Coordinates of C-alpha atoms and ligand atoms in Angstrom, one line a residue:
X731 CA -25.6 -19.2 -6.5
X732 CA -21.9 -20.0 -5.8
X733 CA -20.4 -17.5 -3.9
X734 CA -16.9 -18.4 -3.2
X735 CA -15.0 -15.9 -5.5
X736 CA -16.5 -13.4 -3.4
X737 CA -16.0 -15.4 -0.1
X738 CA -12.2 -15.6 -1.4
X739 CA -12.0 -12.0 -2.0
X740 CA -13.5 -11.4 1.7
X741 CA -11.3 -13.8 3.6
X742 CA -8.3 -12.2 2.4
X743 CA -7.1 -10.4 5.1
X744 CA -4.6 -8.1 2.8
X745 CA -7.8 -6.3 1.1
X746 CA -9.3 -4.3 4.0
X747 CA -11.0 -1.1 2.8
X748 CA -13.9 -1.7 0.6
X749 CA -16.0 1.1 -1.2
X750 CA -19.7 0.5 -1.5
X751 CA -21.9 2.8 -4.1
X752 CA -25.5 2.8 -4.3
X753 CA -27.3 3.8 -7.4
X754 CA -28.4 7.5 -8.4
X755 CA -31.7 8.3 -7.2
X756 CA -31.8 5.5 -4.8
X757 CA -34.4 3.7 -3.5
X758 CA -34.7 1.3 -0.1
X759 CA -33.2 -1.6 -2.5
X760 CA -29.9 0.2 -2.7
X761 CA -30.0 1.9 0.6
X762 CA -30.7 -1.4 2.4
X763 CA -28.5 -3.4 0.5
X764 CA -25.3 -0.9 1.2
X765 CA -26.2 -0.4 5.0
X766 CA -26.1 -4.2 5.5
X767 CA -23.2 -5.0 3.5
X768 CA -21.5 -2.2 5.1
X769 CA -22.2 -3.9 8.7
X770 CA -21.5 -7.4 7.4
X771 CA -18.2 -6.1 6.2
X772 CA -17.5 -4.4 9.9
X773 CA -18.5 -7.7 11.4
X774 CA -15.6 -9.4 9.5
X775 CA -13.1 -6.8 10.3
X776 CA -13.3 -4.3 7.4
X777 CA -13.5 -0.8 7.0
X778 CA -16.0 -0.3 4.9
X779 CA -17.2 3.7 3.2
X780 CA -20.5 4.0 1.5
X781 CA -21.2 6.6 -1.0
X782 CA -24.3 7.9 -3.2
X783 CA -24.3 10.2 -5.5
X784 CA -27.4 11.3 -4.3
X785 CA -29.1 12.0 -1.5
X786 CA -30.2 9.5 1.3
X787 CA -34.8 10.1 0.1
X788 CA -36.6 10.7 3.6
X789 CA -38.5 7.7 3.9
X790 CA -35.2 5.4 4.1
X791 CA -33.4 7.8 6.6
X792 CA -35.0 5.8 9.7
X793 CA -32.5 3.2 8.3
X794 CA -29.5 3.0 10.9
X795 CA -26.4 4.8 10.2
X796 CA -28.0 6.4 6.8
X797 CA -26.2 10.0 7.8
X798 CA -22.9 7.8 7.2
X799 CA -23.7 7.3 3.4
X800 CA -21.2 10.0 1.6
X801 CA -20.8 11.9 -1.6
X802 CA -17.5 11.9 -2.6
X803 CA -14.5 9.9 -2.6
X804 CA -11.4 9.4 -3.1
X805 CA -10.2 6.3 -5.3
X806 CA -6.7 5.6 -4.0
X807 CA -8.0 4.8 -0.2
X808 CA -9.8 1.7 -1.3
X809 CA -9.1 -2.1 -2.3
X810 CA -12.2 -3.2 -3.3
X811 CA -15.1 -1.4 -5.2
X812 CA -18.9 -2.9 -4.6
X813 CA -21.6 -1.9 -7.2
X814 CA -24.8 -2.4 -5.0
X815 CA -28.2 -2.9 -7.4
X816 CA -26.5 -0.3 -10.0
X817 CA -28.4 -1.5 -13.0
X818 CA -26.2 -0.3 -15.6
X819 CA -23.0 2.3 -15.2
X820 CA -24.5 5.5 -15.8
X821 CA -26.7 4.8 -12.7
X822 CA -23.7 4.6 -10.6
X823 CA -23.0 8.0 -10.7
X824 CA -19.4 7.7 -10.6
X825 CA -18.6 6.7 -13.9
X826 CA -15.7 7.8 -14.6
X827 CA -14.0 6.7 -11.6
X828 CA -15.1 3.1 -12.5
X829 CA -13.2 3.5 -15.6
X830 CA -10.4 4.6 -13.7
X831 CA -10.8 2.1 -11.2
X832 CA -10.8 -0.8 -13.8
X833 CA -7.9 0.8 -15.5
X834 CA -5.8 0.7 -12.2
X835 CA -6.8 -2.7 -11.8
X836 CA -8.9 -1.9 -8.4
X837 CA -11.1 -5.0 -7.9
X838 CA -14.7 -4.5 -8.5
X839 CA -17.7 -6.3 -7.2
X840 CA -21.1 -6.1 -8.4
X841 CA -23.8 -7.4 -6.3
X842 CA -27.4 -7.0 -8.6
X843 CA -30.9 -8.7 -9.7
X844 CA -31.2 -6.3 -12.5
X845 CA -30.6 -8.0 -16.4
X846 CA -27.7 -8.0 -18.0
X847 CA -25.7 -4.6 -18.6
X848 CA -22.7 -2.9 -19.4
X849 CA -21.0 -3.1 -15.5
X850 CA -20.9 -7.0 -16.6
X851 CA -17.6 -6.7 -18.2
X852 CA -15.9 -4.4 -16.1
X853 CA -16.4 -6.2 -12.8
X854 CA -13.8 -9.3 -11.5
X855 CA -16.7 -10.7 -9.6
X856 CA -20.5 -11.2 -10.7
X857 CA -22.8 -11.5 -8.1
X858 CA -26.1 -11.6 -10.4
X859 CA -29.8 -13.2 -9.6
X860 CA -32.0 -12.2 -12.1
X861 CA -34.8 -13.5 -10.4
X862 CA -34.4 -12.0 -7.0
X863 CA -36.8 -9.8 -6.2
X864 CA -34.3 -7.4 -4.0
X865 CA -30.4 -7.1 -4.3
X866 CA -31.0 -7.3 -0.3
X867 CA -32.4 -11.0 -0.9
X868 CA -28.8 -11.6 -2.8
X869 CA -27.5 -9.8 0.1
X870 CA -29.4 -12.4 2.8
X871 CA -28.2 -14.9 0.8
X872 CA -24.4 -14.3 0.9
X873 CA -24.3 -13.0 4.5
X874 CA -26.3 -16.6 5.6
X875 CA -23.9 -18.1 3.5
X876 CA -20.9 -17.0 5.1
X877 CA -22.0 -17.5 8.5
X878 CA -22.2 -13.8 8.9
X879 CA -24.7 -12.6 11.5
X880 CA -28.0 -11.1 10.5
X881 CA -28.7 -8.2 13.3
X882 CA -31.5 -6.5 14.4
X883 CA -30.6 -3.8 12.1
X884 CA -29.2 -5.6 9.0
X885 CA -32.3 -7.2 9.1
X886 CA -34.3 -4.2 9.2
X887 CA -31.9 -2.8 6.1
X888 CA -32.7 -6.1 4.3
X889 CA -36.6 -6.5 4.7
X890 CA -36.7 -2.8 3.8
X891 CA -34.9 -3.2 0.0
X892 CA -37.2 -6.4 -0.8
X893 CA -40.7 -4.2 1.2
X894 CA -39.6 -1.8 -1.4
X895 CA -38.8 -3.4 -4.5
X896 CA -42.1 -6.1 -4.3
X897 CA -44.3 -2.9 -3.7
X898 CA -45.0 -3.8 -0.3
X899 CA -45.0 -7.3 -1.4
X900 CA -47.6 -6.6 -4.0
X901 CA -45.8 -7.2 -7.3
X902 CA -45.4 -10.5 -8.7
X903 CA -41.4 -10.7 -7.9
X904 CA -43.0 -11.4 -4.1
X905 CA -41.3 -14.8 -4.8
X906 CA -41.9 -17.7 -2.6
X907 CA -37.9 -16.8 -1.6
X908 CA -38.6 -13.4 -0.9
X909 CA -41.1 -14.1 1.4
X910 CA -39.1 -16.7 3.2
X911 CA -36.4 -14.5 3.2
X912 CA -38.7 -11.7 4.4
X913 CA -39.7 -14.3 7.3
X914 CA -36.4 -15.3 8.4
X915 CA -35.7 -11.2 8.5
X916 CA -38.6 -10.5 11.1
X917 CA -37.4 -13.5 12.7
X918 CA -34.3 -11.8 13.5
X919 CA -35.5 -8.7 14.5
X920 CA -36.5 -6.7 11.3
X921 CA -39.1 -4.1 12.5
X922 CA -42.0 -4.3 9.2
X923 CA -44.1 -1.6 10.7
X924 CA -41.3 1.0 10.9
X925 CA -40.7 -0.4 7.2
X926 CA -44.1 0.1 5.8
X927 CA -44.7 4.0 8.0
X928 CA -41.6 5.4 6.3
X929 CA -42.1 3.6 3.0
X930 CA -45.5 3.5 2.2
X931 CA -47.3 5.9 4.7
X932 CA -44.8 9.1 3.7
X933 CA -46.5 12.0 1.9
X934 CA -46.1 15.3 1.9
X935 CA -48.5 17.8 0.9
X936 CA -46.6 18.9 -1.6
X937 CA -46.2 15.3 -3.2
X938 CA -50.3 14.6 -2.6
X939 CA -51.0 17.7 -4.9
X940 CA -48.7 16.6 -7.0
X941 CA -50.3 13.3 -7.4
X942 CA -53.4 15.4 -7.9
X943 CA -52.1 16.7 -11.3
X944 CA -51.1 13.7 -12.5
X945 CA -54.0 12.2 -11.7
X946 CA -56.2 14.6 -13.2
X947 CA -54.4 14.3 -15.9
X948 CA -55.0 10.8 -16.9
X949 CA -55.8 10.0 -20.5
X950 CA -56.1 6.7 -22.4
X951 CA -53.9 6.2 -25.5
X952 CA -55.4 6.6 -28.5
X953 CA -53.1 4.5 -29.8
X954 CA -52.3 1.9 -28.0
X955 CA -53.1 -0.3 -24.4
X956 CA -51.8 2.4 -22.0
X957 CA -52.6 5.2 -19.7
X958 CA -50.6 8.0 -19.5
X959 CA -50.4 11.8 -17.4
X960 CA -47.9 14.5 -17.7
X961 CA -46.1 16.5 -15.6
X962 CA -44.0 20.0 -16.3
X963 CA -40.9 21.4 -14.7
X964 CA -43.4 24.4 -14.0
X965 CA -45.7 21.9 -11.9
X966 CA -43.0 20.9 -9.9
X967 CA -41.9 23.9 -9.2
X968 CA -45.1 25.8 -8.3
X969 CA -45.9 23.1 -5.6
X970 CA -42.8 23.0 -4.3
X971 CA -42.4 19.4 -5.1
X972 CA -39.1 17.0 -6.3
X973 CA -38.8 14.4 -8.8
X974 CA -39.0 12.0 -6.3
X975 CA -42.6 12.8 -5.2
X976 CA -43.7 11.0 -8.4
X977 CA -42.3 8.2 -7.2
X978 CA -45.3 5.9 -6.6
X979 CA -47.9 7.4 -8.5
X980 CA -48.0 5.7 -11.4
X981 CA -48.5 3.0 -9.3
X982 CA -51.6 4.2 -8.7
X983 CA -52.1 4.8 -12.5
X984 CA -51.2 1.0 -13.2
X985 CA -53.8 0.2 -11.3
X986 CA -56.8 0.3 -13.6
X987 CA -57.8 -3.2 -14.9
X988 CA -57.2 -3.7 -19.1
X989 CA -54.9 -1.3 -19.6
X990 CA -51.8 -2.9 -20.4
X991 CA -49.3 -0.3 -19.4
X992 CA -49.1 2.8 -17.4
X993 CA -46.7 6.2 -18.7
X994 CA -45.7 9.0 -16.6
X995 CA -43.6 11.4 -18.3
X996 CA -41.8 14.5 -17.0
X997 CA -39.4 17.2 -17.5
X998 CA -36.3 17.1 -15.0
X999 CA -34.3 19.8 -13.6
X1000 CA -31.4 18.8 -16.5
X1001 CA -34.0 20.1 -19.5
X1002 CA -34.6 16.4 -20.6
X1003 CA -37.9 14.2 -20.0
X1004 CA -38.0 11.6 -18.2
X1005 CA -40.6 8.3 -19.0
X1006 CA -41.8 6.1 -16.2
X1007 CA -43.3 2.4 -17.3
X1008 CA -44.9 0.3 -15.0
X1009 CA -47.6 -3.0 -15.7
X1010 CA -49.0 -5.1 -13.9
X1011 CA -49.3 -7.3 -16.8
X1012 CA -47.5 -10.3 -17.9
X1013 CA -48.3 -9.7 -21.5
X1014 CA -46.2 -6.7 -21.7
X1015 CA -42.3 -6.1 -21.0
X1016 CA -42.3 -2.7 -20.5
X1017 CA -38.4 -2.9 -20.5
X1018 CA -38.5 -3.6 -24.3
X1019 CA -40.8 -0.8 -24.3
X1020 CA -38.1 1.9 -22.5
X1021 CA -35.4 -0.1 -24.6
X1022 CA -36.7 1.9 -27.9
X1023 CA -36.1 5.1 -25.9
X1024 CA -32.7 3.4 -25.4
X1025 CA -33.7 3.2 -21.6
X1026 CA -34.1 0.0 -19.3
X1027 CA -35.0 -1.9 -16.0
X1028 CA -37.6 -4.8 -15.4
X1029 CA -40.4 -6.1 -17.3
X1030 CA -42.9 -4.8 -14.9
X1031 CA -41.1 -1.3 -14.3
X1032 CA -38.7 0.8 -16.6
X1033 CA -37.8 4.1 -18.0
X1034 CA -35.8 5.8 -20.0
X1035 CA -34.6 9.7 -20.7
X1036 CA -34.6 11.5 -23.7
X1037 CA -34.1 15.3 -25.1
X1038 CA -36.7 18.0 -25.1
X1039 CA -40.0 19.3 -23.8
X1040 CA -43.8 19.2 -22.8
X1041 CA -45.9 21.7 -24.5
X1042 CA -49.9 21.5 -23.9
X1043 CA -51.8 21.2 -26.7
X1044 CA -55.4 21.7 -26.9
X1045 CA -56.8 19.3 -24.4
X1046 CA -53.5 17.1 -25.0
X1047 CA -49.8 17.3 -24.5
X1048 CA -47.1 17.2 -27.1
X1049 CA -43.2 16.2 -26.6
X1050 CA -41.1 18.6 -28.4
Ligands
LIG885 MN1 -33.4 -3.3 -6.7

């Protein structure tokens, strides 16, 4: 990866406050990758402001300085705009400003591993690996790169966004890199254990009943290679859960052998449903799959929204 557009950008001393945004319902990919770009950016004399248009989730507020990561902004205090594992615009949750930003000719970086997407032609700099398995391993890689140093804590920011995206290093983007990478992190300090207790270990009981429904609710496709469950609005709100209890649990439904894909599908808050794709095959590219929903991601997990309602039918479920 050649870095030195970005390395340009960073030495010059005139460009001093940077904006970093993390993606809408953010994960420890985004979370990690923004806290240790933020403290790179520090290092080398910036002043650096991340934002989220959501909320920090629990298990990644262990991560230092998480409480710093803000809602709202204001586009004329910053030089430079960084697009941290966004995906696609929409997931930015700023959209409009972007627009505005590239109207007033703000510079904006995007730093990302996920495929090709509409923030492509808007940015001045592309900071794309396709096949890392984190945007914190792109993050490693520029920091190293530069000279910067990798901290306790970065490291701990960094180990947490590829711990997250390889499934606790189970999925098969647990590269040879990443797990170099991963080395080189605890090497310098990264704590794994803290990592894998907040990430992996953190239920509530509201999510565990949750994943009870949805996994009583199981079914084979008729149809085609795939499991599937369903969960309404009015199960979520019964139990007191959020939509980001179901992270994780169809996981656990892509976990029976032959089935070629899994299929979680939900209602949100926003009256819409919401369709969650995961394999563990390669056979399958489940982001084609959430691409005829007009949706995207990786092969191995995507999703996509669309307009209406569950409604049960008989011992089945029907979208209307
Ligand atoms: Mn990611």
């Amino acid at each position: 990866m050649n870095y030195s557009k970005l390395y340009s950008h960073l030495e010059n001393s005139d460009i001093e406050n940077y904006l970093l945004i993390a993606h809408e319902r953010p994960d420890g990919d985004t979370i990690g990758a923004v806290l240790a770009t933020g403290e790179f950016l520090r290092q080398i004399g910036k002043k650096v402001i991340a934002i989220c248009s959501q909320e920090v989730p629990e298990p990644f507020r262990f991560l230092a300085g998480w409480q710093k990561i803000k809602s709202d902004f204001l586009l004329a205090d910053f030089q430079t705009i960084i697009l941290i594992d966004n995906g696609d615009l929409k997931r930015t949750g700023y959209l409009d400003r972007i627009r505005l930003a590239k109207s007033r000719r703000v510079p904006i970086i995007n730093i990302d591993h996920h495929p090709k997407n509409d923030i492509w032609k808007l940015v001045s700099i592309n900071i794309i690996n396709e096949k890392a398995s984190s945007t914190c391993e792109i993050v490693f890689d520029i920091i190293k790169k530069f000279a910067g140093k990798i901290n306790a804590e970065i490291a701990t920011d960094l180990l947490c966004g590829i711990y997250t995206d390889t499934g606790g290093f189970q999925h098969s983007n647990a590269t040879p890199i990443a797990l170099d990478v991963a080395a080189e992190l605890l090497s310098a300090g990264a704590n794994l254990k803290k990592i894998s207790d907040n990430v992996s270990n953190f239920h509530s009981i509201a999510r565990l009943m949750l994943w009870g429904i949805v996994l009583d609710r199981v079914q084979k496709s008729k149809n085609f290679n795939l499991i599937y469950s369903v969960v309404t609005r009015a199960d979520l709100e019964k139990i007191a859960a959020t939509d980001a209890d179901l992270a994780g649990v169809v996981n656990i439904m892509s976990s029976v052998p032959d089935e070629l894909a899994s299929l979680l599908i939900y209602e949100t808050a926003d009256g819409k449903i919401k369709g969650s794709l995961r394999t563990e095959s390669n056979r399958i590219d489940v982001s084609a799959v959430a691409a005829l929903f007009a949706g995207g991601g990786h092969k191995k997990a995507a999703g996509f929204v669309v307009d209406g309602r569950i409604e049960k039918v008989g011992n089945g479920w029907k979208v209307v």
